[in-house]
PDB file of C-alpha atoms in Angstrom:
ATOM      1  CA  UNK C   1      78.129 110.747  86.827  1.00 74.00           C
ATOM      2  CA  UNK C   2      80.012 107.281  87.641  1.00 79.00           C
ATOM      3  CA  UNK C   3      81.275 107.002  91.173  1.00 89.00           C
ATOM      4  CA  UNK C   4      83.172 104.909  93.088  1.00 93.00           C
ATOM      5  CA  UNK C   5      80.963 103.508  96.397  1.00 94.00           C
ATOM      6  CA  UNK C   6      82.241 102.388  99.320  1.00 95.00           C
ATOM      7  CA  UNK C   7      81.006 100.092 101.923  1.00 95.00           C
ATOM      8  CA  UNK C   8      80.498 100.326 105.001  1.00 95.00           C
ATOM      9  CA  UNK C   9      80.693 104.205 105.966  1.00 94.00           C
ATOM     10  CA  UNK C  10      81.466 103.275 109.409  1.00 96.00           C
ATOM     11  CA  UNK C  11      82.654 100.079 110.782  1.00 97.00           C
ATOM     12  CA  UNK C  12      83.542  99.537 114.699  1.00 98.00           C
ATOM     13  CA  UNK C  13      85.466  96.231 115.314  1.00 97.00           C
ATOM     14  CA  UNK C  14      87.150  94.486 118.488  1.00 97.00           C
ATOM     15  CA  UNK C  15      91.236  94.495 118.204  1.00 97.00           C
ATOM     16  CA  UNK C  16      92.026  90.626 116.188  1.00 97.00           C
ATOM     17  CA  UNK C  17      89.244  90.633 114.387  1.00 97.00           C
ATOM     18  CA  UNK C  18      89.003  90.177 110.600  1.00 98.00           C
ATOM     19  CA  UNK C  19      87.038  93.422 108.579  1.00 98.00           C
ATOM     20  CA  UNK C  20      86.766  93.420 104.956  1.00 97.00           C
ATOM     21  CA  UNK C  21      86.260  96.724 103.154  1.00 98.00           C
ATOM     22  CA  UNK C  22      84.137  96.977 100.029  1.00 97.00           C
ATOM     23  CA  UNK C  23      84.962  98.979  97.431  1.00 97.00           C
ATOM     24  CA  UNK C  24      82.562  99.096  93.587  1.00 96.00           C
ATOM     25  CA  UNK C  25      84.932 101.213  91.391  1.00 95.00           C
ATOM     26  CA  UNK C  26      83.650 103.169  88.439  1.00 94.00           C
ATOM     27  CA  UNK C  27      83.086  99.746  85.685  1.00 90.00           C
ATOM     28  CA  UNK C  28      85.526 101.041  83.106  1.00 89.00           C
ATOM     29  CA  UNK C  29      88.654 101.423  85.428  1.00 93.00           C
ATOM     30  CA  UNK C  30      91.468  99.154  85.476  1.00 92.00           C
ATOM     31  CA  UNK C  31      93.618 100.290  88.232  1.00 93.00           C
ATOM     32  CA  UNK C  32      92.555  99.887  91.891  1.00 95.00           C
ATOM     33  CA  UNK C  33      93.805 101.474  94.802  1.00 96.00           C
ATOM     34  CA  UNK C  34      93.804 101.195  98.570  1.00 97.00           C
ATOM     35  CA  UNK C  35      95.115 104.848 100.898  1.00 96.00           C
ATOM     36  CA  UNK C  36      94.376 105.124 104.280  1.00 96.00           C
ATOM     37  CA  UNK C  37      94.109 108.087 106.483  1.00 92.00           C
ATOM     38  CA  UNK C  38      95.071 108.092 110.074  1.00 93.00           C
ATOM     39  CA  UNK C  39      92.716 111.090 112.054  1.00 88.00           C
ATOM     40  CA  UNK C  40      94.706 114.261 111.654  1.00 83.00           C
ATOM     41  CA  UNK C  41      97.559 112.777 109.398  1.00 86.00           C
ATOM     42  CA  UNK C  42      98.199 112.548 105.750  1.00 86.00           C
ATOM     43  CA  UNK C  43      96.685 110.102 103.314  1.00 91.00           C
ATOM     44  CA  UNK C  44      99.043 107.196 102.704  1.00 93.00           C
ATOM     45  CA  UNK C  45      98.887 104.426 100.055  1.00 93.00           C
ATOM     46  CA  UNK C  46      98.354 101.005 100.758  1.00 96.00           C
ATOM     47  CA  UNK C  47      98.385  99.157  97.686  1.00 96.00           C
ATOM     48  CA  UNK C  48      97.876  99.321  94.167  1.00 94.00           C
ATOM     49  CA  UNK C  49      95.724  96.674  91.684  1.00 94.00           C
ATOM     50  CA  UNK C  50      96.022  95.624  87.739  1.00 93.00           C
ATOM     51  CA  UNK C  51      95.502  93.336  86.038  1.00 90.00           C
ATOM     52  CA  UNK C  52      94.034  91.312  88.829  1.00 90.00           C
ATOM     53  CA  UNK C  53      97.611  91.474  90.676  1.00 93.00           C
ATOM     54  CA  UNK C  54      98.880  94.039  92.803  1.00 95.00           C
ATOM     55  CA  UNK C  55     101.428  96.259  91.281  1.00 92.00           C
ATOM     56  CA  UNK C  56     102.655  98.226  94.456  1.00 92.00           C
ATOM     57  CA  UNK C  57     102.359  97.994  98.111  1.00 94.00           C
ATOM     58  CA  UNK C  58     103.514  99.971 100.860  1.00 93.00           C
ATOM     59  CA  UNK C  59     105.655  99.086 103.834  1.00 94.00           C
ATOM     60  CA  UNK C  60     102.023  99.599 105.439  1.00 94.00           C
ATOM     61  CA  UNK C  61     100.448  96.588 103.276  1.00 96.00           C
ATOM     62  CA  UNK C  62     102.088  93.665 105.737  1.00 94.00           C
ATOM     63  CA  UNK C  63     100.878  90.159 105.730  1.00 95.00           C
ATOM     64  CA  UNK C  64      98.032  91.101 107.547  1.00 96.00           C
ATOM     65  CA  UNK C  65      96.372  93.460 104.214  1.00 97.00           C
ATOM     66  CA  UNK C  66      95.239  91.321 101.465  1.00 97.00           C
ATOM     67  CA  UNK C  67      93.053  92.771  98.347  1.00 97.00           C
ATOM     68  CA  UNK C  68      90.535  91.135  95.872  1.00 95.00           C
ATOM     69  CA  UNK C  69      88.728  91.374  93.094  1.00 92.00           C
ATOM     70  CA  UNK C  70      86.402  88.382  93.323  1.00 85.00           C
ATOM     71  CA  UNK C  71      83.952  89.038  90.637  1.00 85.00           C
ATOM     72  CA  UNK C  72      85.084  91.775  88.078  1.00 79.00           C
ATOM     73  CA  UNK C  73      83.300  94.379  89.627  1.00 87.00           C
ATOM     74  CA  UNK C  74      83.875  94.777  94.108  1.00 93.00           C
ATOM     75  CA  UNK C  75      87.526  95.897  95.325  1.00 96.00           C
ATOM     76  CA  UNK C  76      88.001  94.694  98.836  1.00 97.00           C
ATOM     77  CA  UNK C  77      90.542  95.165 101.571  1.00 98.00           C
ATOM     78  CA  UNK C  78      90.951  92.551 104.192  1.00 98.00           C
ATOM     79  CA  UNK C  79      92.682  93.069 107.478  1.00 98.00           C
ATOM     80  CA  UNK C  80      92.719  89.561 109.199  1.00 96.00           C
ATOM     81  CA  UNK C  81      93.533  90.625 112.888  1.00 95.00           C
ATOM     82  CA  UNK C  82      93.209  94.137 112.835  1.00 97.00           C
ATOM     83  CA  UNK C  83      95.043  96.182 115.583  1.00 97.00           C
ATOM     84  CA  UNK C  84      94.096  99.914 117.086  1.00 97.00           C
ATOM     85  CA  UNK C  85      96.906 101.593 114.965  1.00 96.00           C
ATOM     86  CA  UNK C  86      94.674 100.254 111.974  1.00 97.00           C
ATOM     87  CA  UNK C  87      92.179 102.926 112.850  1.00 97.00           C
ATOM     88  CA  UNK C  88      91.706 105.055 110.217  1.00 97.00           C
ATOM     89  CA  UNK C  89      89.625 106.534 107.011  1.00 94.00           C
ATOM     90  CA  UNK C  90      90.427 104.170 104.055  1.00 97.00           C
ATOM     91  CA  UNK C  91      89.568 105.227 100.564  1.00 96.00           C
ATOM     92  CA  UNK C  92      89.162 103.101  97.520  1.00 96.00           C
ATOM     93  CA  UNK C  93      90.098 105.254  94.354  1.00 95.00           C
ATOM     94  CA  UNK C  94      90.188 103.928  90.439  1.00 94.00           C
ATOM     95  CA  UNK C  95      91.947 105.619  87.615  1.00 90.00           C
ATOM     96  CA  UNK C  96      91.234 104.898  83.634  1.00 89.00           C
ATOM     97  CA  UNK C  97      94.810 104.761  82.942  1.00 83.00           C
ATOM     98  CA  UNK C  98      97.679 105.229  84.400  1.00 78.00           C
ATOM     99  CA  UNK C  99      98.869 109.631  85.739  1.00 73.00           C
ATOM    100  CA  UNK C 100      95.283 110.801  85.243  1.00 79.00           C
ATOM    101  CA  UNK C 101      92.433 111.436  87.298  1.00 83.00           C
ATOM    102  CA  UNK C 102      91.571 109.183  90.566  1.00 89.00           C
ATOM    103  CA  UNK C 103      88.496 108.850  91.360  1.00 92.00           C
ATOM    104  CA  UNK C 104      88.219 108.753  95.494  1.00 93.00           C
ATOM    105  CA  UNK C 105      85.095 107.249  97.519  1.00 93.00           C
ATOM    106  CA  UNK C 106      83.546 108.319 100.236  1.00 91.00           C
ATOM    107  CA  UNK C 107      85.575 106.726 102.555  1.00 94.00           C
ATOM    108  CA  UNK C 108      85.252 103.753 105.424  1.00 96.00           C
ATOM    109  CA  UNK C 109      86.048 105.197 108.801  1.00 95.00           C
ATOM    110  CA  UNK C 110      87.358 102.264 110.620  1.00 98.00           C
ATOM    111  CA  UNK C 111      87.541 101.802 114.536  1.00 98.00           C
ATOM    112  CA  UNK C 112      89.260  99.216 115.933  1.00 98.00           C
ATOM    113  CA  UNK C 113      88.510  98.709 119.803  1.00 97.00           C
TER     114      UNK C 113
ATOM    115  CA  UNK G   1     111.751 109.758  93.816  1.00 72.00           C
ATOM    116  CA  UNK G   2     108.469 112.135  93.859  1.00 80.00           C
ATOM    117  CA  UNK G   3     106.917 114.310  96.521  1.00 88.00           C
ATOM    118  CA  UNK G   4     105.211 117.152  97.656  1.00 93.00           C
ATOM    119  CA  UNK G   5     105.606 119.736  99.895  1.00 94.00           C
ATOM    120  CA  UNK G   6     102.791 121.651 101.199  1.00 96.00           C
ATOM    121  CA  UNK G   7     104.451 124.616 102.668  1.00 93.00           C
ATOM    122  CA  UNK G   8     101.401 125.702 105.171  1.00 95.00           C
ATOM    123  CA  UNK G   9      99.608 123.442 107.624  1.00 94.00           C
ATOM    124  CA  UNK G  10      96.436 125.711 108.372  1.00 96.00           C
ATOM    125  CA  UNK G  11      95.707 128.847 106.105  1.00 98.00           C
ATOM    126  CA  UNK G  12      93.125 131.487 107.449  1.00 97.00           C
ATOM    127  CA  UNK G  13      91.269 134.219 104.994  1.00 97.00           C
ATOM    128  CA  UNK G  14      88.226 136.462 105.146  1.00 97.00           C
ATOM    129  CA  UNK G  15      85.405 135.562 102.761  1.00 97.00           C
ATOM    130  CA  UNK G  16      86.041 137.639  99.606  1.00 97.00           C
ATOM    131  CA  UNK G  17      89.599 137.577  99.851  1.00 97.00           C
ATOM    132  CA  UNK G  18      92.407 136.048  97.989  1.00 98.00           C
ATOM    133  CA  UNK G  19      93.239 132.382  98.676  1.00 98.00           C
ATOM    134  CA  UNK G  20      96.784 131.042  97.917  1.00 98.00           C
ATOM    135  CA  UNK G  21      98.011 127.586  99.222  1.00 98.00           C
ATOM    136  CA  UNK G  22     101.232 126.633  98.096  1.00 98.00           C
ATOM    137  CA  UNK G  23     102.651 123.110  97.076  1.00 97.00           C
ATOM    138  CA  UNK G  24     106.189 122.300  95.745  1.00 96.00           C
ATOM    139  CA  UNK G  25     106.866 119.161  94.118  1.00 93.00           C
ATOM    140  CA  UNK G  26     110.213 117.260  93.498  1.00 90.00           C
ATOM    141  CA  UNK G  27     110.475 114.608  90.390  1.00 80.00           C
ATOM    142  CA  UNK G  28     112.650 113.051  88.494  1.00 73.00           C
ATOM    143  CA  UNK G  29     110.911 114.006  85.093  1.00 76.00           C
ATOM    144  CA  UNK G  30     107.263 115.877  83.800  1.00 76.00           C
ATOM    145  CA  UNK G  31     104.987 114.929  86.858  1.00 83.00           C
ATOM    146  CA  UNK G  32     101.434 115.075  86.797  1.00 87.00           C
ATOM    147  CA  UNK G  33     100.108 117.247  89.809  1.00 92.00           C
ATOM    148  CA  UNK G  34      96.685 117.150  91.323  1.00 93.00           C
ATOM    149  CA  UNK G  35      94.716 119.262  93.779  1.00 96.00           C
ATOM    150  CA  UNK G  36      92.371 117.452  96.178  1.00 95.00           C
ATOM    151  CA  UNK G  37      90.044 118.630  97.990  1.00 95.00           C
ATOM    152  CA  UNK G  38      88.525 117.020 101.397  1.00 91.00           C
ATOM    153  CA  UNK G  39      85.145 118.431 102.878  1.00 89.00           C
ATOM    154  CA  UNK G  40      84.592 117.645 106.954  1.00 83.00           C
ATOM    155  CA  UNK G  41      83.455 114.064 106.964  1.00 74.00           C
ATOM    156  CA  UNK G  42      83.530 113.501 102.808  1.00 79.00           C
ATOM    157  CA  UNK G  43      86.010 111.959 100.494  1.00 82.00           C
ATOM    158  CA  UNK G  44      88.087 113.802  98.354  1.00 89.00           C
ATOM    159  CA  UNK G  45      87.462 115.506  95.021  1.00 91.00           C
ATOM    160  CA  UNK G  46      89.644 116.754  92.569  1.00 92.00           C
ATOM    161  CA  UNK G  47      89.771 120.200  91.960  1.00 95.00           C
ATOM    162  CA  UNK G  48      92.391 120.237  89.477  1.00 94.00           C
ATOM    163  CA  UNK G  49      95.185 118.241  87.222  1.00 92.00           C
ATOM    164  CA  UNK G  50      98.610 119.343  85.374  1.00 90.00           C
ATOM    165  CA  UNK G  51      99.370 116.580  82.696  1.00 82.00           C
ATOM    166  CA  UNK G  52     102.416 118.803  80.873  1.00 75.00           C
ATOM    167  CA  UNK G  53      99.443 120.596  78.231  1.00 74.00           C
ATOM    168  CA  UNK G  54      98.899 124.359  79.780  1.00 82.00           C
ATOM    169  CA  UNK G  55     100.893 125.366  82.597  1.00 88.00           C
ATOM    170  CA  UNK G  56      97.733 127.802  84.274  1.00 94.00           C
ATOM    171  CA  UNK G  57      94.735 125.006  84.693  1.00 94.00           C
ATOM    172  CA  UNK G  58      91.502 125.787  85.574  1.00 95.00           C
ATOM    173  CA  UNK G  59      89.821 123.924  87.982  1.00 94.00           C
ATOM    174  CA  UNK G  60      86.458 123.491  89.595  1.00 94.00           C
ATOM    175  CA  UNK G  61      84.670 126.226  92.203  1.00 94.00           C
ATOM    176  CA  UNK G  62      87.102 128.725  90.549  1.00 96.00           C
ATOM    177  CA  UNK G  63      90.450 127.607  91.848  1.00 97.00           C
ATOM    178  CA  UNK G  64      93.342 127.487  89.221  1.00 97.00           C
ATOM    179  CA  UNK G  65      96.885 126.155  89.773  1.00 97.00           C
ATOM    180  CA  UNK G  66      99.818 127.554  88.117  1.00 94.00           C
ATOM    181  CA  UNK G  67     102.808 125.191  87.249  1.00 93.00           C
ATOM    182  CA  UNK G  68     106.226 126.409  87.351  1.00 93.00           C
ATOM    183  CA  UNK G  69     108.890 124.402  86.370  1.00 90.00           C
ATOM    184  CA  UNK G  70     111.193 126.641  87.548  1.00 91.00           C
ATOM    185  CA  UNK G  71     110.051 127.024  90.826  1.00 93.00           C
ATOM    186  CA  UNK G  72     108.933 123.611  90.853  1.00 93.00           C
ATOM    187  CA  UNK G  73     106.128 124.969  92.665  1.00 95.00           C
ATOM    188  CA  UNK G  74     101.871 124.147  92.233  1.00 96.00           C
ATOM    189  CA  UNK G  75     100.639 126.854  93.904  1.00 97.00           C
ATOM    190  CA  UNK G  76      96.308 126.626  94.730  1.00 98.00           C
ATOM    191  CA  UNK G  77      94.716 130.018  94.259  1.00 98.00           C
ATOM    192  CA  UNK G  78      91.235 131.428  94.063  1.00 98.00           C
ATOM    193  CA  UNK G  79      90.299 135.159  93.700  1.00 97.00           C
ATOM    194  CA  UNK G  80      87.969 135.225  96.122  1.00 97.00           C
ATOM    195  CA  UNK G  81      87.035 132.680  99.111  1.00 97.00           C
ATOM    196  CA  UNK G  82      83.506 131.807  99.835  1.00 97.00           C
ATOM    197  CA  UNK G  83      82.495 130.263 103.073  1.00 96.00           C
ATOM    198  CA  UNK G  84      82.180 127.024 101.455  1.00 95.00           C
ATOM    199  CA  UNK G  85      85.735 126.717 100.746  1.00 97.00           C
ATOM    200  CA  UNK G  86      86.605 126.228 103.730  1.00 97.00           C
ATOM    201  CA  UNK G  87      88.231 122.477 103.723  1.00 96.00           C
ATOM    202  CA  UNK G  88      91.319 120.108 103.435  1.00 94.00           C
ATOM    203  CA  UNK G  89      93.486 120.764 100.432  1.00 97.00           C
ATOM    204  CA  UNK G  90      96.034 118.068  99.352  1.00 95.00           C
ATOM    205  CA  UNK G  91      98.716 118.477  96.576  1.00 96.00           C
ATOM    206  CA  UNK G  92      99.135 115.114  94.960  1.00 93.00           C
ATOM    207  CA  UNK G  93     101.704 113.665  92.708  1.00 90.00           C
ATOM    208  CA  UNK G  94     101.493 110.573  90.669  1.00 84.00           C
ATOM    209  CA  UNK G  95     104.326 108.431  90.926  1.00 74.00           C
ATOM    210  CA  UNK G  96     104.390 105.515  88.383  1.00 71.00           C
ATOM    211  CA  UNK G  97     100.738 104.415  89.404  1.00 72.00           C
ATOM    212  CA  UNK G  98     100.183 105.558  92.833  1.00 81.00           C
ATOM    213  CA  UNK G  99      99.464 108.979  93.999  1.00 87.00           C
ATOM    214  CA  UNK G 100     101.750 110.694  96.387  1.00 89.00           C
ATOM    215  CA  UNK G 101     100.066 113.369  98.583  1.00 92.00           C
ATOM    216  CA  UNK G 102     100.814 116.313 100.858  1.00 93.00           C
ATOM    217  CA  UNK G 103     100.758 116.519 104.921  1.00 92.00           C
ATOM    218  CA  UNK G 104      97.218 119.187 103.597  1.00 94.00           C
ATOM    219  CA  UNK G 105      96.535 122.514 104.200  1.00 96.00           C
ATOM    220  CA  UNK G 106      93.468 123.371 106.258  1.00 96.00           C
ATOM    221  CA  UNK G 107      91.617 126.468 104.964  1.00 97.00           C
ATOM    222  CA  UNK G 108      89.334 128.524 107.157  1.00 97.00           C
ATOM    223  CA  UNK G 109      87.404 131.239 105.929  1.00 97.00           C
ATOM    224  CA  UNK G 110      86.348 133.331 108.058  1.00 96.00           C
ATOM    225  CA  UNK G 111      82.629 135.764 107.422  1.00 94.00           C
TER     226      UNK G 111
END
């Protein structure tokens, strides 16, 4: 059954430093997603991709949040100078088409120290 | 605009029992409504979808969601809880194309 894989599971990184989160979603999607969730809160969406543009961002998604699609086939999520409040579980998800079925992965739990 | 409500934070049962977690939903026309589920430490799986066809679906592990327009409720229920139900439960709505979700209910079953 396709997937969507997400890399790393765990990633610990000093406060100002620059993590990028990988994301492989399932090869016949065309809409990309970034949601984040903040231990013990809800999940909350970051940004949305088509087309190779983003369609949607949230009032999370500030200058410091980019997203890519370099070669037709990774997802990732940049923070360039990542702060403690970025701490969180971000999930990649991909949908077919538009109000159907997202497909979630596993997760990157993200520490910033 | 679109959101959810999920009326209970933390939901206890005894294994065998009834489970019922309730959602409402406000939107401005037919939503589509999801159930997610979350597992300690996994990512979430769907459970269940409403795209306006039948208004009882059937979803996996034998949970089923009724949707009532009405109401405007999504209500989660299964027969009877197993152990390894016990989990994170979002209601979701899909808003243009972005998913809205729930504050989650926690389910513990208890033996």
């Amino acid at each position: 059954e396709p997937e969507v894989t997400q890399t790393p599971s765990h990633q610990v990184t000093q406060m100002g430093q620059e993590v990028i989160l990988r994301c492989v979603p399932i090869s016949n999607h065309l809409y990309f997603y970034w949601y984040r969730q903040i231990l013990g809160q809800k999940v909350e969406f970051l940004v949305s991709f088509y087309n190779n543009e983003i369609s949607e961002k949230s009032e999370i998604f500030d200058d410091q949040f980019s997203v890519e699609r370099p070669d037709g086939s990774n997802f990732t999520l940049k923070i360039r100078s990542t702060k403690l409040e970025d701490s969180a579980m971000y999930f990649c998800a991909s949908l077919r088409r538009q109000n159907t079925e997202a497909f979630f992965g596993q997760g990157t739990r993200l520490t910033v120290v | 605009a679109q959101s959810v409500t999920q009326l209970d934070s933390h939901v206890s049962v005894s294994e065998g029992t009834p489970v019922l977690l309730r959602c409402n939903y406000s939107s401005s026309y037919s939503p589509s409504l999801f159930w997610y589920v979350q597992h300690p430490n996994k990512g979430l799986q769907l459970l269940l979808k409403y795209t306006s066809a039948a208004t009882l679906v059937k979803g996996i592990n034998g949970f089923e969601a009724e949707f009532k327009k009405s109401e405007t409720s999504f209500h989660l229920t299964k027969p009877s809880a197993h152990m390894s139900d016990a989990a994170e439960y979002f209601c979701v709505v899909s808003h243009t194309d972005k998913l809205i979700f729930g504050t989650g209910t926690r389910l513990q079953v208890f033996p």
